[in-house]
Amino acid sequence: DFSTYRGMRHRRGLPVRGQRTRTNARTRKGPKKAGVALKK
């Protein structure tokens, strides 16, 4: 991957096609972990 927007999203395991991540990115991020800070 180049340092493109989509490439970086993929590397962080985030949605690439414009889904909203604030509320429901659970599919890409995995199961909810209570009180665990996600690594940026």
CSV table of C-alpha atoms in Angstrom, one decimal:
chain,number,residue,atom,x,y,z
A,1,ASP,CA,0.0,0.0,0.0
A,2,PHE,CA,1.1,3.6,-0.6
A,3,SER,CA,0.5,6.2,1.9
A,4,THR,CA,-3.0,6.8,0.6
A,5,TYR,CA,-6.0,7.6,2.7
A,6,ARG,CA,-7.5,4.2,2.0
A,7,GLY,CA,-4.1,2.5,2.6
A,8,MET,CA,-3.9,4.0,6.0
A,9,ARG,CA,-7.4,3.1,6.9
A,10,HIS,CA,-6.7,-0.4,5.9
A,11,ARG,CA,-3.6,-0.5,8.0
A,12,ARG,CA,-5.6,0.7,11.1
A,13,GLY,CA,-8.4,-1.8,10.4
A,14,LEU,CA,-10.9,0.9,9.8
A,15,PRO,CA,-13.7,1.1,7.2
A,16,VAL,CA,-12.4,2.3,3.8
A,17,ARG,CA,-15.6,3.0,1.9
A,18,GLY,CA,-16.9,6.0,3.9
A,19,GLN,CA,-18.8,4.2,6.6
A,20,ARG,CA,-19.2,6.2,9.8
A,21,THR,CA,-16.6,5.1,12.4
A,22,ARG,CA,-17.9,7.0,15.4
A,23,THR,CA,-20.8,4.8,16.0
A,24,ASN,CA,-20.6,1.5,14.1
A,25,ALA,CA,-17.2,0.5,12.9
A,26,ARG,CA,-17.5,-2.7,15.0
A,27,THR,CA,-17.2,-5.0,12.0
A,28,ARG,CA,-13.8,-3.7,11.1
A,29,LYS,CA,-12.5,-2.9,14.6
A,30,GLY,CA,-13.6,-6.2,16.2
A,31,PRO,CA,-15.7,-6.8,19.4
A,32,LYS,CA,-16.2,-4.0,21.9
A,33,LYS,CA,-13.7,-3.8,24.6
A,34,ALA,CA,-14.9,-1.8,27.6
A,35,GLY,CA,-12.5,0.9,28.8
A,36,VAL,CA,-9.6,-0.1,26.5
A,37,ALA,CA,-7.9,2.7,24.6
A,38,LEU,CA,-7.4,1.8,20.9
A,39,LYS,CA,-3.8,2.2,19.7
A,40,LYS,CA,-3.5,5.0,17.0
